[in-house]
Structures are given as structure tokens and as C-alpha cells.
PDB file of C-alpha atoms in Angstrom:
ATOM      1  CA  ASP A  14     -32.588  38.267 -15.637  1.00 51.00           C
ATOM      2  CA  THR A  15     -31.959  36.730 -19.053  1.00 49.00           C
ATOM      3  CA  HIS A  16     -28.245  37.537 -18.904  1.00 50.00           C
ATOM      4  CA  HIS A  17     -27.653  35.325 -15.845  1.00 50.00           C
ATOM      5  CA  ARG A  18     -29.502  32.128 -16.713  1.00 52.00           C
ATOM      6  CA  GLU A  19     -27.732  29.016 -15.492  1.00 51.00           C
ATOM      7  CA  ARG A  20     -26.480  26.898 -18.393  1.00 49.00           C
ATOM      8  CA  PRO A  21     -27.686  23.271 -18.470  1.00 52.00           C
ATOM      9  CA  ARG A  22     -25.024  20.836 -17.303  1.00 47.00           C
ATOM     10  CA  PRO A  23     -23.710  18.420 -19.947  1.00 46.00           C
ATOM     11  CA  ARG A  24     -24.758  14.829 -19.480  1.00 48.00           C
ATOM     12  CA  LEU A  25     -22.091  12.155 -19.165  1.00 43.00           C
ATOM     13  CA  PRO A  26     -22.262   9.191 -21.570  1.00 45.00           C
ATOM     14  CA  PRO A  27     -23.608   5.878 -20.229  1.00 47.00           C
ATOM     15  CA  PRO A  28     -21.087   3.261 -18.987  1.00 45.00           C
ATOM     16  CA  PRO A  29     -19.527   1.061 -21.705  1.00 44.00           C
ATOM     17  CA  GLN A  30     -20.852  -2.437 -22.255  1.00 44.00           C
ATOM     18  CA  ALA A  31     -18.816  -5.415 -21.051  1.00 42.00           C
ATOM     19  CA  SER A  32     -17.585  -6.294 -24.582  1.00 41.00           C
ATOM     20  CA  VAL A  33     -16.375  -2.759 -25.136  1.00 38.00           C
ATOM     21  CA  VAL A  34     -14.715  -2.807 -21.739  1.00 40.00           C
ATOM     22  CA  ALA A  35     -12.781  -5.957 -22.605  1.00 41.00           C
ATOM     23  CA  ASN A  36     -11.468  -4.436 -25.813  1.00 42.00           C
ATOM     24  CA  ALA A  37     -10.626  -1.243 -23.992  1.00 40.00           C
ATOM     25  CA  MET A  38      -8.637  -3.071 -21.325  1.00 43.00           C
ATOM     26  CA  LEU A  39      -6.710  -5.130 -23.851  1.00 40.00           C
ATOM     27  CA  SER A  40      -5.692  -2.058 -25.823  1.00 38.00           C
ATOM     28  CA  LEU A  41      -5.001  -0.071 -22.634  1.00 35.00           C
ATOM     29  CA  THR A  42      -7.532   2.520 -23.653  1.00 33.00           C
ATOM     30  CA  ALA A  43     -10.630   3.610 -21.776  1.00 35.00           C
ATOM     31  CA  VAL A  44     -13.100   6.452 -21.724  1.00 33.00           C
ATOM     32  CA  PRO A  45     -11.787   9.683 -20.173  1.00 33.00           C
ATOM     33  CA  THR A  46     -11.449   9.771 -16.405  1.00 33.00           C
ATOM     34  CA  ALA A  47     -14.091  12.478 -16.006  1.00 32.00           C
ATOM     35  CA  ALA A  48     -16.632  10.436 -17.960  1.00 33.00           C
ATOM     36  CA  ARG A  49     -16.181   7.212 -16.045  1.00 37.00           C
ATOM     37  CA  ALA A  50     -15.426   8.360 -12.516  1.00 37.00           C
ATOM     38  CA  PRO A  51     -18.214   6.628 -10.560  1.00 37.00           C
ATOM     39  CA  ALA A  52     -20.244   8.364  -7.940  1.00 37.00           C
ATOM     40  CA  ARG A  53     -19.749   6.997  -4.459  1.00 40.00           C
ATOM     41  CA  PRO A  54     -22.526   4.457  -3.781  1.00 42.00           C
ATOM     42  CA  ALA A  55     -25.396   5.886  -1.740  1.00 43.00           C
ATOM     43  CA  GLN A  56     -25.138   2.880   0.557  1.00 44.00           C
ATOM     44  CA  SER A  57     -21.473   3.685   1.265  1.00 42.00           C
ATOM     45  CA  ARG A  58     -22.221   7.369   1.803  1.00 42.00           C
ATOM     46  CA  ARG A  59     -24.901   6.497   4.340  1.00 44.00           C
ATOM     47  CA  ALA A  60     -22.591   4.032   6.065  1.00 45.00           C
ATOM     48  CA  ALA A  61     -19.763   6.584   6.219  1.00 45.00           C
ATOM     49  CA  ARG A  62     -22.046   9.211   7.758  1.00 49.00           C
ATOM     50  CA  GLY A  63     -23.290   6.602  10.207  1.00 46.00           C
ATOM     51  CA  MET A  64     -19.743   5.732  11.244  1.00 44.00           C
ATOM     52  CA  LYS A  65     -18.905   9.392  11.904  1.00 48.00           C
ATOM     53  CA  PHE A  66     -22.062   9.771  13.995  1.00 45.00           C
ATOM     54  CA  MET A  67     -21.220   6.646  16.003  1.00 43.00           C
ATOM     55  CA  LYS A  68     -17.687   7.902  16.647  1.00 47.00           C
ATOM     56  CA  LYS A  69     -19.080  11.175  18.019  1.00 52.00           C
ATOM     57  CA  LEU A  70     -21.209   9.149  20.422  1.00 54.00           C
ATOM     58  CA  GLY A  71     -18.247   6.982  21.401  1.00 53.00           C
ATOM     59  CA  LEU A  72     -19.856   3.853  19.924  1.00 52.00           C
ATOM     60  CA  GLN A  73     -18.078   1.000  18.165  1.00 49.00           C
ATOM     61  CA  LYS A  74     -18.872  -0.211  14.647  1.00 46.00           C
ATOM     62  CA  PRO A  75     -21.084  -3.347  14.746  1.00 49.00           C
ATOM     63  CA  ASP A  76     -19.130  -6.541  14.040  1.00 49.00           C
ATOM     64  CA  TRP A  77     -21.468  -7.523  11.194  1.00 45.00           C
ATOM     65  CA  LEU A  78     -20.946  -4.281   9.259  1.00 49.00           C
ATOM     66  CA  PRO A  79     -18.202  -4.409   6.575  1.00 51.00           C
ATOM     67  CA  ASP A  80     -15.320  -1.963   6.709  1.00 53.00           C
ATOM     68  CA  PHE A  81     -16.002   0.287   3.731  1.00 55.00           C
ATOM     69  CA  GLY A  82     -12.605   1.982   3.903  1.00 70.00           C
ATOM     70  CA  LYS A  83      -9.333   1.271   2.138  1.00 74.00           C
ATOM     71  CA  PRO A  84      -7.312  -1.597   3.661  1.00 78.00           C
ATOM     72  CA  LYS A  85      -4.166  -0.414   5.441  1.00 79.00           C
ATOM     73  CA  GLU A  86      -2.041  -2.434   2.999  1.00 78.00           C
ATOM     74  CA  PHE A  87      -3.184  -0.268   0.067  1.00 87.00           C
ATOM     75  CA  THR A  88      -1.461   3.024  -0.771  1.00 83.00           C
ATOM     76  CA  GLY A  89      -3.193   3.946  -4.039  1.00 87.00           C
ATOM     77  CA  GLN A  90      -4.612   7.461  -4.248  1.00 89.00           C
ATOM     78  CA  SER A  91      -6.950   6.894  -7.217  1.00 93.00           C
ATOM     79  CA  LYS A  92     -10.125   4.825  -6.929  1.00 95.00           C
ATOM     80  CA  GLN A  93     -12.780   3.225  -9.105  1.00 96.00           C
ATOM     81  CA  VAL A  94     -15.935   1.546  -7.757  1.00 96.00           C
ATOM     82  CA  ALA A  95     -18.594  -0.759  -9.195  1.00 97.00           C
ATOM     83  CA  GLU A  96     -21.761  -1.634  -7.272  1.00 97.00           C
ATOM     84  CA  LEU A  97     -24.456  -4.020  -8.497  1.00 98.00           C
ATOM     85  CA  LYS A  98     -27.637  -5.292  -6.886  1.00 97.00           C
ATOM     86  CA  PHE A  99     -29.372  -8.632  -7.437  1.00 98.00           C
ATOM     87  CA  SER A 100     -32.898  -9.248  -6.176  1.00 97.00           C
ATOM     88  CA  ASP A 101     -32.804 -12.968  -7.043  1.00 97.00           C
ATOM     89  CA  ILE A 102     -29.502 -13.982  -5.371  1.00 98.00           C
ATOM     90  CA  SER A 103     -29.051 -14.142  -1.613  1.00 97.00           C
ATOM     91  CA  ALA A 104     -25.941 -12.676  -0.020  1.00 97.00           C
ATOM     92  CA  ASP A 105     -24.864 -16.133   1.200  1.00 97.00           C
ATOM     93  CA  LYS A 106     -25.154 -17.646  -2.267  1.00 97.00           C
ATOM     94  CA  MET A 107     -23.287 -14.766  -3.911  1.00 98.00           C
ATOM     95  CA  TRP A 108     -20.525 -14.899  -1.300  1.00 98.00           C
ATOM     96  CA  ALA A 109     -20.066 -18.640  -1.811  1.00 97.00           C
ATOM     97  CA  THR A 110     -19.536 -18.010  -5.534  1.00 97.00           C
ATOM     98  CA  ILE A 111     -17.504 -14.801  -5.565  1.00 97.00           C
ATOM     99  CA  SER A 112     -15.189 -15.337  -2.585  1.00 96.00           C
ATOM    100  CA  PRO A 113     -12.926 -18.266  -3.660  1.00 96.00           C
ATOM    101  CA  PHE A 114      -9.540 -16.758  -4.533  1.00 95.00           C
ATOM    102  CA  ALA A 115      -9.151 -19.029  -7.593  1.00 94.00           C
ATOM    103  CA  ALA A 116     -12.180 -17.089  -8.937  1.00 92.00           C
ATOM    104  CA  PRO A 117     -13.103 -19.262 -11.948  1.00 92.00           C
ATOM    105  CA  TYR A 118     -15.755 -16.706 -12.916  1.00 94.00           C
ATOM    106  CA  VAL A 119     -13.251 -13.966 -13.815  1.00 91.00           C
ATOM    107  CA  GLU A 120     -12.351 -15.602 -17.126  1.00 90.00           C
ATOM    108  CA  LYS A 121     -15.966 -15.248 -18.256  1.00 88.00           C
ATOM    109  CA  ALA A 122     -15.530 -11.461 -18.156  1.00 86.00           C
ATOM    110  CA  GLY A 123     -13.246 -11.868 -21.173  1.00 86.00           C
ATOM    111  CA  VAL A 124     -10.212  -9.913 -19.941  1.00 90.00           C
ATOM    112  CA  VAL A 125      -8.206 -12.024 -17.490  1.00 91.00           C
ATOM    113  CA  ALA A 126      -7.856 -15.616 -16.307  1.00 92.00           C
ATOM    114  CA  ALA A 127      -6.806 -16.728 -12.819  1.00 91.00           C
ATOM    115  CA  SER A 128      -4.649 -19.720 -11.946  1.00 90.00           C
ATOM    116  CA  GLU A 129      -5.431 -22.085  -9.116  1.00 89.00           C
ATOM    117  CA  ALA A 130      -4.872 -20.179  -5.887  1.00 93.00           C
ATOM    118  CA  THR A 131      -2.601 -21.504  -3.154  1.00 96.00           C
ATOM    119  CA  GLY A 132      -5.526 -21.140  -0.745  1.00 95.00           C
ATOM    120  CA  ASP A 133      -8.322 -18.863   0.469  1.00 95.00           C
ATOM    121  CA  THR A 134      -6.599 -17.462   3.542  1.00 96.00           C
ATOM    122  CA  VAL A 135      -4.606 -14.248   3.978  1.00 96.00           C
ATOM    123  CA  GLY A 136      -1.232 -14.625   2.275  1.00 97.00           C
ATOM    124  CA  SER A 137      -2.535 -16.973  -0.438  1.00 97.00           C
ATOM    125  CA  THR A 138      -1.462 -16.140  -3.997  1.00 97.00           C
ATOM    126  CA  ARG A 139      -2.692 -16.658  -7.539  1.00 96.00           C
ATOM    127  CA  THR A 140      -1.360 -15.838 -10.995  1.00 95.00           C
ATOM    128  CA  ILE A 141      -3.400 -13.611 -13.314  1.00 95.00           C
ATOM    129  CA  SER A 142      -2.974 -13.854 -17.084  1.00 93.00           C
ATOM    130  CA  VAL A 143      -4.286 -11.116 -19.388  1.00 91.00           C
ATOM    131  CA  ILE A 144      -6.167 -12.738 -22.256  1.00 90.00           C
ATOM    132  CA  GLY A 145      -4.694 -11.903 -25.658  1.00 89.00           C
ATOM    133  CA  THR A 146      -1.282 -10.952 -24.250  1.00 90.00           C
ATOM    134  CA  ASP A 147       1.777 -12.670 -22.790  1.00 92.00           C
ATOM    135  CA  ALA A 148       1.423 -10.721 -19.534  1.00 92.00           C
ATOM    136  CA  SER A 149       1.021 -12.543 -16.220  1.00 95.00           C
ATOM    137  CA  PHE A 150       1.446 -11.325 -12.665  1.00 96.00           C
ATOM    138  CA  GLU A 151       0.883 -12.402  -9.073  1.00 97.00           C
ATOM    139  CA  GLU A 152      -1.829 -11.276  -6.683  1.00 97.00           C
ATOM    140  CA  VAL A 153      -1.860 -11.890  -2.929  1.00 97.00           C
ATOM    141  CA  LEU A 154      -4.893 -12.125  -0.655  1.00 97.00           C
ATOM    142  CA  VAL A 155      -4.695  -9.524   2.148  1.00 96.00           C
ATOM    143  CA  LEU A 156      -8.227  -9.851   3.577  1.00 95.00           C
ATOM    144  CA  ALA A 157     -10.571 -12.836   3.817  1.00 96.00           C
ATOM    145  CA  ASP A 158     -13.526 -12.274   6.147  1.00 95.00           C
ATOM    146  CA  ALA A 159     -16.340 -14.764   5.649  1.00 95.00           C
ATOM    147  CA  GLU A 160     -18.409 -13.294   8.489  1.00 94.00           C
ATOM    148  CA  LYS A 161     -18.487  -9.832   6.913  1.00 94.00           C
ATOM    149  CA  LYS A 162     -18.419 -11.281   3.390  1.00 96.00           C
ATOM    150  CA  ALA A 163     -15.384  -9.256   2.307  1.00 96.00           C
ATOM    151  CA  PHE A 164     -12.074 -10.038   0.624  1.00 96.00           C
ATOM    152  CA  ALA A 165      -9.197  -7.920  -0.685  1.00 96.00           C
ATOM    153  CA  TYR A 166      -6.046  -8.559  -2.679  1.00 97.00           C
ATOM    154  CA  SER A 167      -3.121  -6.644  -4.183  1.00 97.00           C
ATOM    155  CA  ILE A 168      -0.749  -7.013  -7.133  1.00 97.00           C
ATOM    156  CA  THR A 169       2.734  -7.866  -5.880  1.00 96.00           C
ATOM    157  CA  ASP A 170       4.639  -6.335  -8.841  1.00 97.00           C
ATOM    158  CA  CYS A 171       2.720  -3.892 -11.048  1.00 96.00           C
ATOM    159  CA  ALA A 172       5.654  -3.686 -13.480  1.00 96.00           C
ATOM    160  CA  LYS A 173       4.670  -7.162 -14.726  1.00 95.00           C
ATOM    161  CA  THR A 174       1.171  -6.023 -15.731  1.00 95.00           C
ATOM    162  CA  PRO A 175       0.374  -4.519 -19.151  1.00 93.00           C
ATOM    163  CA  PHE A 176      -1.201  -1.536 -17.396  1.00 94.00           C
ATOM    164  CA  PRO A 177       0.456   1.772 -16.405  1.00 96.00           C
ATOM    165  CA  LEU A 178       0.227   1.083 -12.658  1.00 97.00           C
ATOM    166  CA  THR A 179       2.716   1.528  -9.834  1.00 96.00           C
ATOM    167  CA  THR A 180       0.403   0.193  -7.077  1.00 96.00           C
ATOM    168  CA  TYR A 181      -2.903  -1.678  -7.102  1.00 97.00           C
ATOM    169  CA  GLY A 182      -5.214  -3.159  -4.498  1.00 96.00           C
ATOM    170  CA  SER A 183      -8.830  -4.264  -4.748  1.00 95.00           C
ATOM    171  CA  LYS A 184     -11.601  -5.064  -2.291  1.00 96.00           C
ATOM    172  CA  CYS A 185     -14.984  -6.736  -2.716  1.00 97.00           C
ATOM    173  CA  TYR A 186     -17.799  -7.126  -0.226  1.00 95.00           C
ATOM    174  CA  VAL A 187     -21.301  -8.579  -0.376  1.00 97.00           C
ATOM    175  CA  MET A 188     -24.235  -7.275   1.657  1.00 96.00           C
ATOM    176  CA  GLU A 189     -27.819  -8.398   2.147  1.00 96.00           C
ATOM    177  CA  ASP A 190     -30.341  -6.262   0.276  1.00 95.00           C
ATOM    178  CA  GLY A 191     -33.840  -7.405   1.112  1.00 94.00           C
ATOM    179  CA  GLU A 192     -34.093 -11.000  -0.122  1.00 93.00           C
ATOM    180  CA  GLY A 193     -31.263 -10.317  -2.562  1.00 97.00           C
ATOM    181  CA  CYS A 194     -27.812  -8.806  -2.255  1.00 98.00           C
ATOM    182  CA  SER A 195     -25.552  -5.976  -3.338  1.00 97.00           C
ATOM    183  CA  VAL A 196     -21.919  -6.399  -4.393  1.00 97.00           C
ATOM    184  CA  THR A 197     -19.392  -3.568  -4.231  1.00 97.00           C
ATOM    185  CA  TRP A 198     -15.957  -3.944  -5.848  1.00 97.00           C
ATOM    186  CA  THR A 199     -13.418  -1.156  -5.338  1.00 96.00           C
ATOM    187  CA  GLY A 200      -9.913  -0.682  -6.680  1.00 95.00           C
ATOM    188  CA  TRP A 201      -7.252   1.696  -5.329  1.00 96.00           C
ATOM    189  CA  TYR A 202      -4.214   2.378  -7.492  1.00 96.00           C
ATOM    190  CA  ASP A 203      -1.463   4.774  -8.549  1.00 95.00           C
ATOM    191  CA  ILE A 204      -0.659   5.490 -12.182  1.00 95.00           C
ATOM    192  CA  VAL A 205       2.759   5.801 -13.818  1.00 96.00           C
ATOM    193  CA  GLU A 206       3.671   9.465 -14.063  1.00 94.00           C
ATOM    194  CA  GLY A 207       2.840  10.957 -17.447  1.00 94.00           C
ATOM    195  CA  THR A 208       0.046   8.467 -18.231  1.00 94.00           C
ATOM    196  CA  LYS A 209      -2.752   9.967 -20.338  1.00 94.00           C
ATOM    197  CA  ASP A 210      -6.355   9.726 -19.158  1.00 92.00           C
ATOM    198  CA  GLU A 211      -7.298   7.477 -22.067  1.00 93.00           C
ATOM    199  CA  GLU A 212      -4.589   4.997 -21.046  1.00 94.00           C
ATOM    200  CA  VAL A 213      -6.015   4.453 -17.557  1.00 95.00           C
ATOM    201  CA  PRO A 214      -7.742   1.040 -17.417  1.00 93.00           C
ATOM    202  CA  ASP A 215     -11.513   1.019 -16.991  1.00 95.00           C
ATOM    203  CA  PHE A 216     -11.668  -0.924 -13.743  1.00 95.00           C
ATOM    204  CA  VAL A 217     -15.363  -0.141 -13.279  1.00 96.00           C
ATOM    205  CA  GLY A 218     -16.152  -2.126 -16.411  1.00 95.00           C
ATOM    206  CA  LEU A 219     -13.797  -4.903 -15.359  1.00 94.00           C
ATOM    207  CA  TYR A 220     -15.373  -5.260 -11.890  1.00 96.00           C
ATOM    208  CA  THR A 221     -18.856  -5.132 -13.420  1.00 96.00           C
ATOM    209  CA  GLY A 222     -17.903  -8.031 -15.668  1.00 95.00           C
ATOM    210  CA  PHE A 223     -16.544 -10.000 -12.701  1.00 96.00           C
ATOM    211  CA  ILE A 224     -19.675  -9.444 -10.613  1.00 97.00           C
ATOM    212  CA  ASN A 225     -22.086 -10.323 -13.418  1.00 97.00           C
ATOM    213  CA  ALA A 226     -20.106 -13.481 -14.223  1.00 96.00           C
ATOM    214  CA  ALA A 227     -20.217 -14.508 -10.552  1.00 97.00           C
ATOM    215  CA  ALA A 228     -23.956 -13.837 -10.510  1.00 97.00           C
ATOM    216  CA  GLU A 229     -24.457 -16.191 -13.468  1.00 96.00           C
ATOM    217  CA  ASP A 230     -22.550 -18.907 -11.649  1.00 96.00           C
ATOM    218  CA  ALA A 231     -24.515 -18.275  -8.438  1.00 97.00           C
ATOM    219  CA  ARG A 232     -27.829 -18.653 -10.272  1.00 96.00           C
ATOM    220  CA  SER A 233     -26.775 -21.967 -11.812  1.00 93.00           C
ATOM    221  CA  ALA A 234     -25.236 -23.364  -8.604  1.00 86.00           C
TER     222      ALA A 234
END
């Protein structure tokens, strides 16, 4: 029936490049939420289904498997996720590079710089400065699990950031992927009421820049 043909779905634009992301973050503009909302990684979807199946059987999650869920310390209702895979970097090598809380690689992403951290254990803090602005704020480490290759941190006072946030927490974990690895970086946050979509920071681009910068350091280590 020619009157009931299904219209082709519009295609979303490709993700912005890292340089564009940096400029977008500094000007507090980003592509619209609908265009940049990332699909949930297939690996996470499979893991989530597996966890539900194990619960039905009364089985416990294996100790080696990361917890893909939101840490209990985080209250943010919005989420952005970046996942990258590297066939030439082992999970151990990537973890050794990306896990230190001082995170010297983050400055290479061109958006923020991190101070020396007070440590790499839960409760350690660091100061983040936004490049090109006078803004600086504190982050605290809330998860540091070397066995599962996962860490998480939160911003202690979002009012000190240049972004329209009321809460923010982020989690990163590294998994083996064949002889290489995959890195997933997730942020949970709440936005100041009345914030326009184009004012929401592009965290996907930011995390992608962090991961790629860490990968460069891992390759040269």
C-alpha cells in the first residue's frame, strides 16, 4: 500500500572530533542531547542480561567481573558513556596508565588539567583546572579497585565548575579484549534547572579524549 510506506529514519551526525569537543566544552556548548546520546555498549548490555540471568539462578557475580552499575555515592539521573577498544594495548598496561588519580594524561585532551593527587586510595582528592578559564574544583576518589581495573570519582562542589551541573560522578573500567583491551568511561550527573540542551557539556567527547591520551602514554611506556 503506497499510502502506508514507512518513512526512512533520519541519520544522526557522527561524533565531534576531539578538537571540536574541547572548544565546545570551553564555551559550554555541545551538540544537542538527542544527537550525542550514546547507545549503551553491547558489552554492557550483554553483561547486564547475564547478571539478571545469574540472579534468577541464585548465583553470585564473579569477583573478576567489574560492576557496570552506578556507584551508590552517585545520584545523577543523566548519563553519558564513551567506550573505546585497543587491539595493541593490554588491559594491564592500560590500567597502569589510566588509573593513577593524578592522571597526567588528561591535560593532553586539551580541556582540563589535574593537580597532584593526595593519593590513589578511596578518599584521595585532586584539583581540576579548566584550561582557558579561572575555574578550578575538587574531585574525590570514591572507588579504586585494581583487581577489577575500575575507579570512580565525584566533584565535591559543582557550583565551582563552569558547567551547569548540580551533581557529577564518573567511573572508568578497563577490560581484557582478546590480546588488547576495552575502556569504558561513564558519567552520571544532574543539570541546573532551565539549562538548554546545547549548554550541556559533551562528556562523551571529553572521555574519548582522556582515553585516547592515556592510550598514547601506554604505547610509549
